[in-house]
PDB file of C-alpha atoms in Angstrom:
ATOM      1  CA  MET H   1       0.838  47.575  64.068  1.00 46.00           C
ATOM      2  CA  SER H   2       3.202  45.025  63.744  1.00 48.00           C
ATOM      3  CA  ILE H   3       7.067  45.499  63.598  1.00 51.00           C
ATOM      4  CA  LEU H   4       9.694  43.239  61.215  1.00 49.00           C
ATOM      5  CA  ALA H   5      12.469  42.215  62.576  1.00 50.00           C
ATOM      6  CA  PRO H   6      15.328  44.081  60.771  1.00 51.00           C
ATOM      7  CA  GLU H   7      16.723  40.646  59.042  1.00 52.00           C
ATOM      8  CA  THR H   8      13.797  40.498  57.299  1.00 51.00           C
ATOM      9  CA  ALA H   9      12.939  43.525  56.692  1.00 50.00           C
ATOM     10  CA  PRO H  10      12.260  44.594  52.320  1.00 52.00           C
ATOM     11  CA  ARG H  11      15.009  46.774  51.383  1.00 53.00           C
ATOM     12  CA  LYS H  12      15.045  49.477  48.518  1.00 51.00           C
ATOM     13  CA  ASN H  13      16.241  49.286  45.767  1.00 53.00           C
ATOM     14  CA  VAL H  14      16.246  44.820  45.532  1.00 51.00           C
ATOM     15  CA  VAL H  15      14.474  42.943  42.850  1.00 51.00           C
ATOM     16  CA  ALA H  16      11.755  40.556  44.325  1.00 52.00           C
ATOM     17  CA  HIS H  17      12.594  38.247  42.145  1.00 61.00           C
ATOM     18  CA  SER H  18      15.507  38.665  40.350  1.00 72.00           C
ATOM     19  CA  ARG H  19      15.621  36.248  36.557  1.00 78.00           C
ATOM     20  CA  PRO H  20      19.053  34.153  36.062  1.00 78.00           C
ATOM     21  CA  GLU H  21      21.789  35.569  33.997  1.00 79.00           C
ATOM     22  CA  MET H  22      21.251  33.232  30.199  1.00 79.00           C
ATOM     23  CA  ILE H  23      24.133  31.330  29.219  1.00 80.00           C
ATOM     24  CA  ILE H  24      25.973  32.071  26.632  1.00 81.00           C
ATOM     25  CA  ALA H  25      26.553  28.745  25.083  1.00 79.00           C
ATOM     26  CA  VAL H  26      29.557  27.946  22.847  1.00 80.00           C
ATOM     27  CA  PRO H  27      28.649  25.799  19.648  1.00 83.00           C
ATOM     28  CA  VAL H  28      31.511  22.339  19.683  1.00 84.00           C
ATOM     29  CA  ARG H  29      33.757  23.129  17.032  1.00 85.00           C
ATOM     30  CA  HIS H  30      34.733  19.972  15.112  1.00 85.00           C
ATOM     31  CA  PRO H  31      37.737  20.884  12.909  1.00 87.00           C
ATOM     32  CA  GLY H  32      37.976  17.445  11.804  1.00 89.00           C
ATOM     33  CA  ARG H  33      35.074  17.549   9.757  1.00 90.00           C
ATOM     34  CA  TRP H  34      36.009  20.588   7.853  1.00 91.00           C
ATOM     35  CA  ALA H  35      38.702  18.483   7.269  1.00 93.00           C
ATOM     36  CA  ALA H  36      37.282  15.754   5.765  1.00 94.00           C
ATOM     37  CA  ALA H  37      34.809  17.671   3.682  1.00 94.00           C
ATOM     38  CA  ALA H  38      37.453  19.678   2.414  1.00 94.00           C
ATOM     39  CA  LEU H  39      39.556  16.911   1.340  1.00 95.00           C
ATOM     40  CA  ILE H  40      36.564  15.300  -0.388  1.00 96.00           C
ATOM     41  CA  VAL H  41      35.941  18.549  -2.009  1.00 96.00           C
ATOM     42  CA  LEU H  42      39.371  18.711  -3.567  1.00 95.00           C
ATOM     43  CA  PHE H  43      39.212  14.844  -4.152  1.00 95.00           C
ATOM     44  CA  VAL H  44      35.503  15.622  -6.847  1.00 95.00           C
ATOM     45  CA  GLY H  45      36.997  18.751  -7.909  1.00 94.00           C
ATOM     46  CA  LEU H  46      40.652  16.876  -9.183  1.00 94.00           C
ATOM     47  CA  VAL H  47      38.104  13.772 -10.627  1.00 93.00           C
ATOM     48  CA  ALA H  48      36.120  16.516 -12.312  1.00 92.00           C
ATOM     49  CA  GLN H  49      39.229  18.225 -13.903  1.00 92.00           C
ATOM     50  CA  SER H  50      40.607  15.048 -15.123  1.00 92.00           C
ATOM     51  CA  LEU H  51      37.372  13.947 -16.928  1.00 90.00           C
ATOM     52  CA  VAL H  52      36.720  17.010 -18.599  1.00 90.00           C
ATOM     53  CA  THR H  53      40.508  17.586 -19.176  1.00 90.00           C
ATOM     54  CA  ASN H  54      41.395  14.192 -20.782  1.00 90.00           C
ATOM     55  CA  PRO H  55      41.348  13.790 -24.413  1.00 90.00           C
ATOM     56  CA  ASN H  56      41.466   9.381 -23.830  1.00 89.00           C
ATOM     57  CA  PHE H  57      37.938   9.272 -22.146  1.00 90.00           C
ATOM     58  CA  ARG H  58      37.132  10.616 -25.757  1.00 90.00           C
ATOM     59  CA  TRP H  59      33.208  11.659 -25.100  1.00 92.00           C
ATOM     60  CA  ASP H  60      32.656  12.789 -28.768  1.00 91.00           C
ATOM     61  CA  VAL H  61      32.775   9.325 -29.171  1.00 92.00           C
ATOM     62  CA  VAL H  62      30.506   8.144 -26.433  1.00 92.00           C
ATOM     63  CA  GLY H  63      27.701  10.577 -27.709  1.00 91.00           C
ATOM     64  CA  THR H  64      27.647   9.280 -30.884  1.00 92.00           C
ATOM     65  CA  TYR H  65      27.497   5.693 -30.040  1.00 93.00           C
ATOM     66  CA  PHE H  66      25.126   6.530 -26.657  1.00 93.00           C
ATOM     67  CA  MET H  67      21.676   6.381 -28.676  1.00 93.00           C
ATOM     68  CA  ASP H  68      23.071   3.597 -31.981  1.00 92.00           C
ATOM     69  CA  VAL H  69      21.207   1.296 -32.932  1.00 94.00           C
ATOM     70  CA  LEU H  70      22.904  -1.893 -31.881  1.00 93.00           C
ATOM     71  CA  VAL H  71      23.178  -0.325 -28.149  1.00 94.00           C
ATOM     72  CA  ILE H  72      19.013   0.217 -27.876  1.00 94.00           C
ATOM     73  CA  GLN H  73      18.792  -2.978 -28.725  1.00 94.00           C
ATOM     74  CA  GLY H  74      21.282  -4.348 -26.718  1.00 94.00           C
ATOM     75  CA  ILE H  75      19.117  -2.304 -23.254  1.00 95.00           C
ATOM     76  CA  GLY H  76      16.332  -3.851 -24.834  1.00 95.00           C
ATOM     77  CA  TRP H  77      17.192  -7.581 -24.903  1.00 95.00           C
ATOM     78  CA  THR H  78      18.503  -6.410 -21.671  1.00 95.00           C
ATOM     79  CA  LEU H  79      15.501  -5.779 -20.045  1.00 96.00           C
ATOM     80  CA  LEU H  80      13.401  -8.659 -21.437  1.00 96.00           C
ATOM     81  CA  LEU H  81      16.135 -11.147 -19.696  1.00 95.00           C
ATOM     82  CA  THR H  82      15.855  -9.236 -16.193  1.00 95.00           C
ATOM     83  CA  VAL H  83      12.385  -9.343 -16.932  1.00 96.00           C
ATOM     84  CA  LEU H  84      12.088 -12.579 -17.204  1.00 96.00           C
ATOM     85  CA  SER H  85      14.412 -13.837 -14.824  1.00 95.00           C
ATOM     86  CA  MET H  86      13.419 -12.226 -12.419  1.00 95.00           C
ATOM     87  CA  VAL H  87       9.875 -13.384 -13.087  1.00 95.00           C
ATOM     88  CA  ILE H  88      10.855 -17.414 -13.123  1.00 95.00           C
ATOM     89  CA  ALA H  89      12.920 -15.985  -9.836  1.00 95.00           C
ATOM     90  CA  VAL H  90      10.190 -15.034  -8.205  1.00 94.00           C
ATOM     91  CA  VAL H  91       7.692 -17.968  -8.825  1.00 94.00           C
ATOM     92  CA  LEU H  92      10.309 -20.364  -7.586  1.00 94.00           C
ATOM     93  CA  ALA H  93      11.214 -18.241  -4.360  1.00 94.00           C
ATOM     94  CA  ILE H  94       7.605 -18.069  -3.149  1.00 91.00           C
ATOM     95  CA  LEU H  95       6.841 -22.001  -3.891  1.00 92.00           C
ATOM     96  CA  LEU H  96      10.347 -23.268  -1.667  1.00 93.00           C
ATOM     97  CA  ALA H  97      10.214 -20.373   0.651  1.00 91.00           C
ATOM     98  CA  PHE H  98       6.348 -22.456   1.879  1.00 88.00           C
ATOM     99  CA  MET H  99       8.409 -25.918   1.168  1.00 90.00           C
ATOM    100  CA  ARG H 100      11.100 -24.717   3.143  1.00 89.00           C
ATOM    101  CA  GLN H 101       8.384 -23.541   5.802  1.00 84.00           C
ATOM    102  CA  SER H 102       6.165 -27.251   5.390  1.00 84.00           C
ATOM    103  CA  GLU H 103       5.792 -29.557   8.111  1.00 85.00           C
ATOM    104  CA  ASN H 104       6.747 -32.226   5.442  1.00 89.00           C
ATOM    105  CA  PRO H 105      10.337 -33.204   5.418  1.00 91.00           C
ATOM    106  CA  LEU H 106      10.605 -34.600   2.039  1.00 93.00           C
ATOM    107  CA  PHE H 107       9.328 -30.389   0.887  1.00 92.00           C
ATOM    108  CA  ARG H 108      11.618 -29.051   3.634  1.00 92.00           C
ATOM    109  CA  SER H 109      14.495 -31.398   2.185  1.00 94.00           C
ATOM    110  CA  VAL H 110      14.454 -30.315  -1.554  1.00 94.00           C
ATOM    111  CA  SER H 111      13.558 -27.286  -0.819  1.00 93.00           C
ATOM    112  CA  TRP H 112      17.370 -27.050   1.373  1.00 94.00           C
ATOM    113  CA  ALA H 113      18.669 -29.129  -1.601  1.00 95.00           C
ATOM    114  CA  TRP H 114      17.845 -26.674  -4.693  1.00 94.00           C
ATOM    115  CA  VAL H 115      18.802 -23.094  -1.989  1.00 94.00           C
ATOM    116  CA  TRP H 116      22.312 -25.401  -1.556  1.00 95.00           C
ATOM    117  CA  PHE H 117      23.237 -26.606  -5.258  1.00 94.00           C
ATOM    118  CA  PHE H 118      22.205 -22.989  -6.897  1.00 94.00           C
ATOM    119  CA  ARG H 119      23.918 -20.509  -4.435  1.00 92.00           C
ATOM    120  CA  GLY H 120      26.643 -23.229  -4.211  1.00 92.00           C
ATOM    121  CA  THR H 121      27.570 -22.903  -7.547  1.00 92.00           C
ATOM    122  CA  PRO H 122      28.713 -19.889 -10.008  1.00 93.00           C
ATOM    123  CA  VAL H 123      26.462 -18.264 -12.266  1.00 93.00           C
ATOM    124  CA  TYR H 124      28.962 -18.579 -14.700  1.00 93.00           C
ATOM    125  CA  THR H 125      29.469 -22.290 -14.376  1.00 93.00           C
ATOM    126  CA  GLN H 126      25.124 -22.438 -14.783  1.00 93.00           C
ATOM    127  CA  LEU H 127      25.400 -20.723 -17.806  1.00 94.00           C
ATOM    128  CA  VAL H 128      28.055 -22.721 -19.620  1.00 93.00           C
ATOM    129  CA  PHE H 129      26.017 -25.661 -18.169  1.00 92.00           C
ATOM    130  CA  TRP H 130      22.754 -24.136 -19.858  1.00 92.00           C
ATOM    131  CA  GLY H 131      24.608 -23.451 -23.068  1.00 90.00           C
ATOM    132  CA  LEU H 132      25.763 -27.253 -23.301  1.00 91.00           C
ATOM    133  CA  ILE H 133      22.795 -28.674 -22.605  1.00 89.00           C
ATOM    134  CA  SER H 134      22.307 -30.041 -25.944  1.00 86.00           C
ATOM    135  CA  VAL H 135      25.650 -32.111 -25.711  1.00 87.00           C
ATOM    136  CA  LEU H 136      24.485 -33.674 -22.556  1.00 86.00           C
ATOM    137  CA  TYR H 137      21.186 -34.083 -23.764  1.00 85.00           C
ATOM    138  CA  PRO H 138      20.444 -33.840 -27.864  1.00 85.00           C
ATOM    139  CA  LYS H 139      16.591 -35.118 -28.032  1.00 84.00           C
ATOM    140  CA  ILE H 140      13.705 -33.688 -25.326  1.00 81.00           C
ATOM    141  CA  ALA H 141      11.356 -37.196 -25.008  1.00 80.00           C
ATOM    142  CA  LEU H 142       8.123 -37.385 -23.078  1.00 79.00           C
ATOM    143  CA  GLY H 143       6.334 -40.890 -22.769  1.00 75.00           C
ATOM    144  CA  VAL H 144       6.450 -43.998 -20.464  1.00 76.00           C
ATOM    145  CA  PRO H 145       9.466 -44.455 -17.889  1.00 76.00           C
ATOM    146  CA  PHE H 146      11.445 -47.666 -19.827  1.00 73.00           C
ATOM    147  CA  GLY H 147       8.627 -47.633 -22.583  1.00 72.00           C
ATOM    148  CA  PRO H 148       7.479 -45.979 -25.947  1.00 76.00           C
ATOM    149  CA  GLU H 149       7.965 -42.490 -26.159  1.00 74.00           C
ATOM    150  CA  LEU H 150       4.807 -40.400 -27.137  1.00 77.00           C
ATOM    151  CA  LEU H 151       6.213 -37.456 -28.179  1.00 79.00           C
ATOM    152  CA  SER H 152      10.388 -35.524 -28.973  1.00 79.00           C
ATOM    153  CA  PHE H 153      12.094 -32.241 -29.742  1.00 80.00           C
ATOM    154  CA  ASN H 154      15.500 -31.270 -30.287  1.00 86.00           C
ATOM    155  CA  THR H 155      17.100 -29.786 -27.533  1.00 84.00           C
ATOM    156  CA  GLN H 156      18.238 -27.015 -30.276  1.00 85.00           C
ATOM    157  CA  ASP H 157      15.027 -26.340 -31.445  1.00 84.00           C
ATOM    158  CA  VAL H 158      13.349 -25.776 -27.636  1.00 85.00           C
ATOM    159  CA  VAL H 159      16.246 -24.268 -25.354  1.00 87.00           C
ATOM    160  CA  THR H 160      17.445 -21.639 -27.740  1.00 91.00           C
ATOM    161  CA  ALA H 161      20.540 -19.504 -26.894  1.00 91.00           C
ATOM    162  CA  PHE H 162      17.866 -16.629 -25.210  1.00 93.00           C
ATOM    163  CA  VAL H 163      15.740 -19.625 -23.607  1.00 92.00           C
ATOM    164  CA  ALA H 164      19.129 -20.535 -21.702  1.00 93.00           C
ATOM    165  CA  ALA H 165      20.250 -17.558 -20.708  1.00 94.00           C
ATOM    166  CA  VAL H 166      16.446 -16.787 -19.129  1.00 95.00           C
ATOM    167  CA  LEU H 167      17.032 -20.262 -17.436  1.00 94.00           C
ATOM    168  CA  GLY H 168      20.204 -19.842 -16.057  1.00 93.00           C
ATOM    169  CA  LEU H 169      19.823 -16.810 -14.410  1.00 95.00           C
ATOM    170  CA  GLY H 170      16.245 -17.107 -13.358  1.00 95.00           C
ATOM    171  CA  LEU H 171      17.132 -20.398 -11.254  1.00 95.00           C
ATOM    172  CA  ASN H 172      20.257 -19.620  -9.844  1.00 95.00           C
ATOM    173  CA  GLU H 173      18.455 -16.140  -8.696  1.00 95.00           C
ATOM    174  CA  SER H 174      15.694 -18.430  -7.207  1.00 94.00           C
ATOM    175  CA  ALA H 175      17.687 -19.620  -4.375  1.00 94.00           C
ATOM    176  CA  TYR H 176      18.731 -16.306  -3.173  1.00 94.00           C
ATOM    177  CA  LEU H 177      14.862 -15.014  -3.095  1.00 94.00           C
ATOM    178  CA  ALA H 178      14.007 -18.317  -1.552  1.00 93.00           C
ATOM    179  CA  GLU H 179      15.965 -17.295   1.292  1.00 93.00           C
ATOM    180  CA  ILE H 180      14.640 -13.250   1.203  1.00 93.00           C
ATOM    181  CA  PHE H 181      11.014 -14.775   1.350  1.00 92.00           C
ATOM    182  CA  ARG H 182      11.222 -17.335   4.190  1.00 90.00           C
ATOM    183  CA  ALA H 183      12.850 -14.509   6.112  1.00 89.00           C
ATOM    184  CA  GLY H 184      10.508 -12.095   5.570  1.00 88.00           C
ATOM    185  CA  LEU H 185       7.780 -15.120   6.195  1.00 85.00           C
ATOM    186  CA  LYS H 186       8.798 -15.685   9.782  1.00 86.00           C
ATOM    187  CA  SER H 187       9.606 -11.945  10.626  1.00 85.00           C
ATOM    188  CA  VAL H 188       5.608 -12.032  10.812  1.00 84.00           C
ATOM    189  CA  ASP H 189       4.866 -13.600  14.686  1.00 82.00           C
ATOM    190  CA  THR H 190       3.421 -16.730  14.536  1.00 80.00           C
ATOM    191  CA  GLY H 191       0.610 -15.383  16.841  1.00 82.00           C
ATOM    192  CA  GLN H 192      -0.770 -13.090  14.578  1.00 80.00           C
ATOM    193  CA  MET H 193      -1.371 -16.654  12.103  1.00 79.00           C
ATOM    194  CA  GLU H 194      -3.190 -18.100  15.187  1.00 82.00           C
ATOM    195  CA  ALA H 195      -4.990 -15.528  15.846  1.00 87.00           C
ATOM    196  CA  ALA H 196      -6.691 -15.129  12.135  1.00 85.00           C
ATOM    197  CA  GLU H 197      -7.044 -18.766  12.108  1.00 82.00           C
ATOM    198  CA  ALA H 198      -9.316 -18.063  15.471  1.00 85.00           C
ATOM    199  CA  LEU H 199     -11.932 -16.247  13.504  1.00 84.00           C
ATOM    200  CA  GLY H 200     -11.800 -18.839  11.082  1.00 84.00           C
ATOM    201  CA  MET H 201      -9.937 -17.213   8.277  1.00 85.00           C
ATOM    202  CA  ARG H 202      -9.085 -19.756   5.179  1.00 84.00           C
ATOM    203  CA  LYS H 203      -5.031 -20.225   5.325  1.00 79.00           C
ATOM    204  CA  SER H 204      -4.650 -18.406   1.731  1.00 78.00           C
ATOM    205  CA  LYS H 205      -6.511 -15.163   2.842  1.00 83.00           C
ATOM    206  CA  ILE H 206      -4.493 -15.312   6.149  1.00 83.00           C
ATOM    207  CA  MET H 207      -1.305 -14.880   3.900  1.00 81.00           C
ATOM    208  CA  TRP H 208      -2.843 -12.712   1.284  1.00 82.00           C
ATOM    209  CA  ARG H 209      -4.283 -10.105   3.817  1.00 83.00           C
ATOM    210  CA  ILE H 210      -2.033 -10.616   6.763  1.00 83.00           C
ATOM    211  CA  ILE H 211       1.436 -12.154   6.449  1.00 84.00           C
ATOM    212  CA  LEU H 212       2.863 -10.833   2.961  1.00 83.00           C
ATOM    213  CA  PRO H 213       1.835  -7.414   4.134  1.00 82.00           C
ATOM    214  CA  GLN H 214       3.737  -7.239   6.885  1.00 84.00           C
ATOM    215  CA  ALA H 215       6.807  -9.438   5.631  1.00 85.00           C
ATOM    216  CA  MET H 216       6.601  -7.519   1.832  1.00 86.00           C
ATOM    217  CA  ARG H 217       8.320  -4.223   4.437  1.00 86.00           C
ATOM    218  CA  ILE H 218      11.479  -7.313   5.099  1.00 87.00           C
ATOM    219  CA  ILE H 219      11.114  -8.268   1.320  1.00 90.00           C
ATOM    220  CA  VAL H 220      11.083  -6.139  -0.820  1.00 89.00           C
ATOM    221  CA  PRO H 221      14.126  -4.380   0.020  1.00 89.00           C
ATOM    222  CA  PRO H 222      16.670  -7.018  -0.900  1.00 91.00           C
ATOM    223  CA  THR H 223      14.638  -8.080  -3.943  1.00 92.00           C
ATOM    224  CA  GLY H 224      15.311  -4.910  -5.191  1.00 91.00           C
ATOM    225  CA  ASN H 225      19.081  -4.736  -4.971  1.00 92.00           C
ATOM    226  CA  GLU H 226      18.624  -8.483  -6.193  1.00 93.00           C
ATOM    227  CA  THR H 227      16.699  -7.112  -8.684  1.00 93.00           C
ATOM    228  CA  ILE H 228      19.751  -4.542  -9.790  1.00 93.00           C
ATOM    229  CA  GLY H 229      22.239  -7.351  -9.404  1.00 93.00           C
ATOM    230  CA  MET H 230      20.172  -9.626 -11.705  1.00 94.00           C
ATOM    231  CA  LEU H 231      20.630  -6.493 -14.308  1.00 94.00           C
ATOM    232  CA  LYS H 232      24.396  -6.930 -13.759  1.00 93.00           C
ATOM    233  CA  THR H 233      24.391 -10.055 -14.170  1.00 93.00           C
ATOM    234  CA  THR H 234      22.728 -10.053 -17.726  1.00 93.00           C
ATOM    235  CA  SER H 235      26.202  -9.654 -19.089  1.00 92.00           C
ATOM    236  CA  LEU H 236      27.809 -12.364 -17.954  1.00 93.00           C
ATOM    237  CA  VAL H 237      24.946 -14.230 -20.422  1.00 93.00           C
ATOM    238  CA  LEU H 238      28.058 -13.970 -23.015  1.00 91.00           C
ATOM    239  CA  ALA H 239      28.207 -18.001 -21.317  1.00 90.00           C
ATOM    240  CA  VAL H 240      25.721 -19.562 -23.067  1.00 90.00           C
ATOM    241  CA  PRO H 241      26.211 -18.203 -25.148  1.00 88.00           C
ATOM    242  CA  PHE H 242      23.561 -15.101 -26.199  1.00 90.00           C
ATOM    243  CA  THR H 243      25.153 -11.928 -28.001  1.00 88.00           C
ATOM    244  CA  LEU H 244      22.300  -9.475 -28.015  1.00 90.00           C
ATOM    245  CA  ASP H 245      22.745  -7.684 -24.774  1.00 91.00           C
ATOM    246  CA  LEU H 246      24.233  -4.534 -23.832  1.00 93.00           C
ATOM    247  CA  THR H 247      27.593  -5.341 -23.007  1.00 92.00           C
ATOM    248  CA  PHE H 248      28.320  -7.655 -25.825  1.00 93.00           C
ATOM    249  CA  ALA H 249      26.846  -4.892 -28.176  1.00 92.00           C
ATOM    250  CA  THR H 250      29.504  -2.816 -26.992  1.00 93.00           C
ATOM    251  CA  ASN H 251      32.346  -5.234 -26.744  1.00 92.00           C
ATOM    252  CA  GLY H 252      31.494  -5.671 -30.736  1.00 92.00           C
ATOM    253  CA  ILE H 253      31.435  -1.973 -31.337  1.00 92.00           C
ATOM    254  CA  ALA H 254      35.079  -0.988 -29.595  1.00 92.00           C
ATOM    255  CA  ASN H 255      35.858  -3.892 -30.831  1.00 91.00           C
ATOM    256  CA  ARG H 256      35.251  -2.598 -35.066  1.00 91.00           C
ATOM    257  CA  ASN H 257      37.118   0.928 -34.039  1.00 89.00           C
ATOM    258  CA  TYR H 258      39.093  -0.056 -31.676  1.00 91.00           C
ATOM    259  CA  LEU H 259      38.143   2.082 -28.987  1.00 90.00           C
ATOM    260  CA  PRO H 260      37.065   0.271 -26.096  1.00 91.00           C
ATOM    261  CA  ILE H 261      36.668   2.599 -23.266  1.00 93.00           C
ATOM    262  CA  PRO H 262      34.231   5.163 -24.584  1.00 93.00           C
ATOM    263  CA  LEU H 263      32.116   2.003 -25.158  1.00 93.00           C
ATOM    264  CA  LEU H 264      32.670   0.954 -21.609  1.00 94.00           C
ATOM    265  CA  ILE H 265      31.313   4.713 -20.585  1.00 94.00           C
ATOM    266  CA  VAL H 266      28.457   4.095 -22.883  1.00 95.00           C
ATOM    267  CA  ALA H 267      27.097   0.877 -21.319  1.00 94.00           C
ATOM    268  CA  ALA H 268      28.427   2.161 -17.734  1.00 94.00           C
ATOM    269  CA  LEU H 269      26.609   4.831 -18.166  1.00 95.00           C
ATOM    270  CA  TRP H 270      23.073   3.189 -19.880  1.00 95.00           C
ATOM    271  CA  TYR H 271      23.827   0.559 -16.946  1.00 95.00           C
ATOM    272  CA  LEU H 272      23.744   3.860 -14.768  1.00 95.00           C
ATOM    273  CA  LEU H 273      20.485   5.227 -15.964  1.00 95.00           C
ATOM    274  CA  ILE H 274      18.598   1.716 -16.022  1.00 95.00           C
ATOM    275  CA  THR H 275      19.749   1.316 -11.985  1.00 94.00           C
ATOM    276  CA  SER H 276      18.876   4.554 -10.881  1.00 94.00           C
ATOM    277  CA  LEU H 277      15.419   4.058 -12.442  1.00 94.00           C
ATOM    278  CA  LEU H 278      14.868   0.910 -10.296  1.00 92.00           C
ATOM    279  CA  MET H 279      16.204   2.454  -7.617  1.00 93.00           C
ATOM    280  CA  VAL H 280      13.288   5.116  -7.994  1.00 92.00           C
ATOM    281  CA  GLY H 281      10.638   2.216  -8.474  1.00 90.00           C
ATOM    282  CA  GLN H 282      11.896   0.259  -5.223  1.00 89.00           C
ATOM    283  CA  TYR H 283      11.282   3.383  -3.271  1.00 89.00           C
ATOM    284  CA  TYR H 284       7.842   3.847  -3.555  1.00 89.00           C
ATOM    285  CA  VAL H 285       7.234   0.284  -3.260  1.00 86.00           C
ATOM    286  CA  GLU H 286       9.166   0.278   0.147  1.00 85.00           C
ATOM    287  CA  ARG H 287       7.040   3.815   0.990  1.00 86.00           C
ATOM    288  CA  HIS H 288       3.819   1.910   0.479  1.00 82.00           C
ATOM    289  CA  PHE H 289       4.654  -1.252   2.231  1.00 80.00           C
ATOM    290  CA  GLY H 290       6.146   0.593   5.386  1.00 76.00           C
ATOM    291  CA  LYS H 291       3.168   2.882   5.654  1.00 74.00           C
ATOM    292  CA  GLY H 292       1.866   3.189   9.794  1.00 64.00           C
ATOM    293  CA  VAL H 293       5.501   1.361  10.725  1.00 66.00           C
ATOM    294  CA  ASP H 294       8.354   3.346   9.440  1.00 60.00           C
ATOM    295  CA  ASN H 295       8.785   7.023  10.953  1.00 56.00           C
ATOM    296  CA  PHE H 296       8.534   8.853   7.203  1.00 53.00           C
ATOM    297  CA  VAL H 297       5.515   7.233   6.133  1.00 54.00           C
ATOM    298  CA  PRO H 298       2.213   8.092   7.749  1.00 56.00           C
ATOM    299  CA  ALA H 299      -0.227   5.785   8.156  1.00 54.00           C
ATOM    300  CA  PRO H 300      -3.316   6.610   6.710  1.00 57.00           C
ATOM    301  CA  ILE H 301      -6.032   8.125   8.220  1.00 58.00           C
ATOM    302  CA  LYS H 302      -9.675   6.780   7.107  1.00 55.00           C
ATOM    303  CA  ALA H 303     -12.830   9.290   7.494  1.00 52.00           C
ATOM    304  CA  ALA H 304     -14.966   8.509  10.869  1.00 49.00           C
ATOM    305  CA  LYS H 305     -18.184   6.715  10.143  1.00 52.00           C
ATOM    306  CA  LYS H 306     -20.947   8.526  10.504  1.00 52.00           C
ATOM    307  CA  ALA H 307     -23.447   8.204  13.524  1.00 47.00           C
ATOM    308  CA  PRO H 308     -26.721   6.281  12.200  1.00 51.00           C
ATOM    309  CA  ALA H 309     -29.896   8.631  11.845  1.00 49.00           C
ATOM    310  CA  ARG H 310     -31.876   8.463  15.689  1.00 49.00           C
ATOM    311  CA  VAL H 311     -35.184   6.502  14.539  1.00 45.00           C
ATOM    312  CA  ALA H 312     -38.081   8.454  15.214  1.00 45.00           C
ATOM    313  CA  GLY H 313     -39.191   7.842  18.391  1.00 46.00           C
ATOM    314  CA  VAL H 314     -36.603   6.233  19.883  1.00 46.00           C
ATOM    315  CA  ALA H 315     -34.712   8.028  22.630  1.00 48.00           C
ATOM    316  CA  PRO H 316     -30.795   7.867  21.822  1.00 48.00           C
ATOM    317  CA  ALA H 317     -28.719   5.244  23.960  1.00 49.00           C
ATOM    318  CA  THR H 318     -27.428   7.540  27.514  1.00 49.00           C
ATOM    319  CA  LYS H 319     -24.865   5.623  29.550  1.00 49.00           C
ATOM    320  CA  ASP H 320     -25.847   4.501  33.241  1.00 49.00           C
ATOM    321  CA  LYS H 321     -24.501   6.871  35.950  1.00 46.00           C
ATOM    322  CA  ASP H 322     -22.137   4.107  36.933  1.00 47.00           C
ATOM    323  CA  GLU H 323     -20.228   3.461  33.956  1.00 47.00           C
ATOM    324  CA  PRO H 324     -17.314   4.729  33.222  1.00 49.00           C
ATOM    325  CA  ALA H 325     -16.595   7.389  30.608  1.00 45.00           C
TER     326      ALA H 325
END
């Protein structure tokens, strides 16, 4: 029977394993945030009160002309201008981006000069120029240089106001999209193209299956912004002059009833509605090309392939004892 030392002998009424006291955490207070939130709520309330109580907005006139025939037709022409201009811009931008990355110095120079000119001059000036193209070239002729003409057209019959507006908007936008596409292509590591070439893939297939899907993550967001910007830039086609777009339609109605503010609100509401729809479409396109990369988009999980059926009379392969698991 052992005798414990007095200092090591267990004492009564003492818990062997005592727990530490709970820490009472006090949340950090942010008075500045509450003050800023109160100011924002107050400002929003004042704006809402002004919109509701100010009779000069003439919301009754806004409701009357919101679905007017001329306004709806102007929306159709605006959307058509936007779509056709962006198609021309995207096609030219892809070509210019490839030319800018070409090993041919002539292609690089032409691409650089195109971007330099169309980015360096205002879009309004370019639209005015395309509206006056028939003054500079009254006739478009095809034939042998310094020789006989084989075919000729009147410029005013070919380059109408609508065609001039589409060309002016599309060519100007192609310079901006070319830089966006070039940045997207350069964001993909060159080692991936080298690895694909080592596997024997064609350059066209490498670009379509490997480079572009990765570059689209960089290309889509600014291209969506440029599309929304193009929608609003169509309001400048009066410089051509083209007089069927949404802005001109609402201005024409305002000039007849002498109520410019309600008609400006009508145009602004329609632009906001169309822009909102374009932003929703841009979100889903970004979500598609961001699979497996962006945090909010999980990578698609494919079902594992089933193991091949065992042939009768053949034993399944087994690992060697020395083979690592």
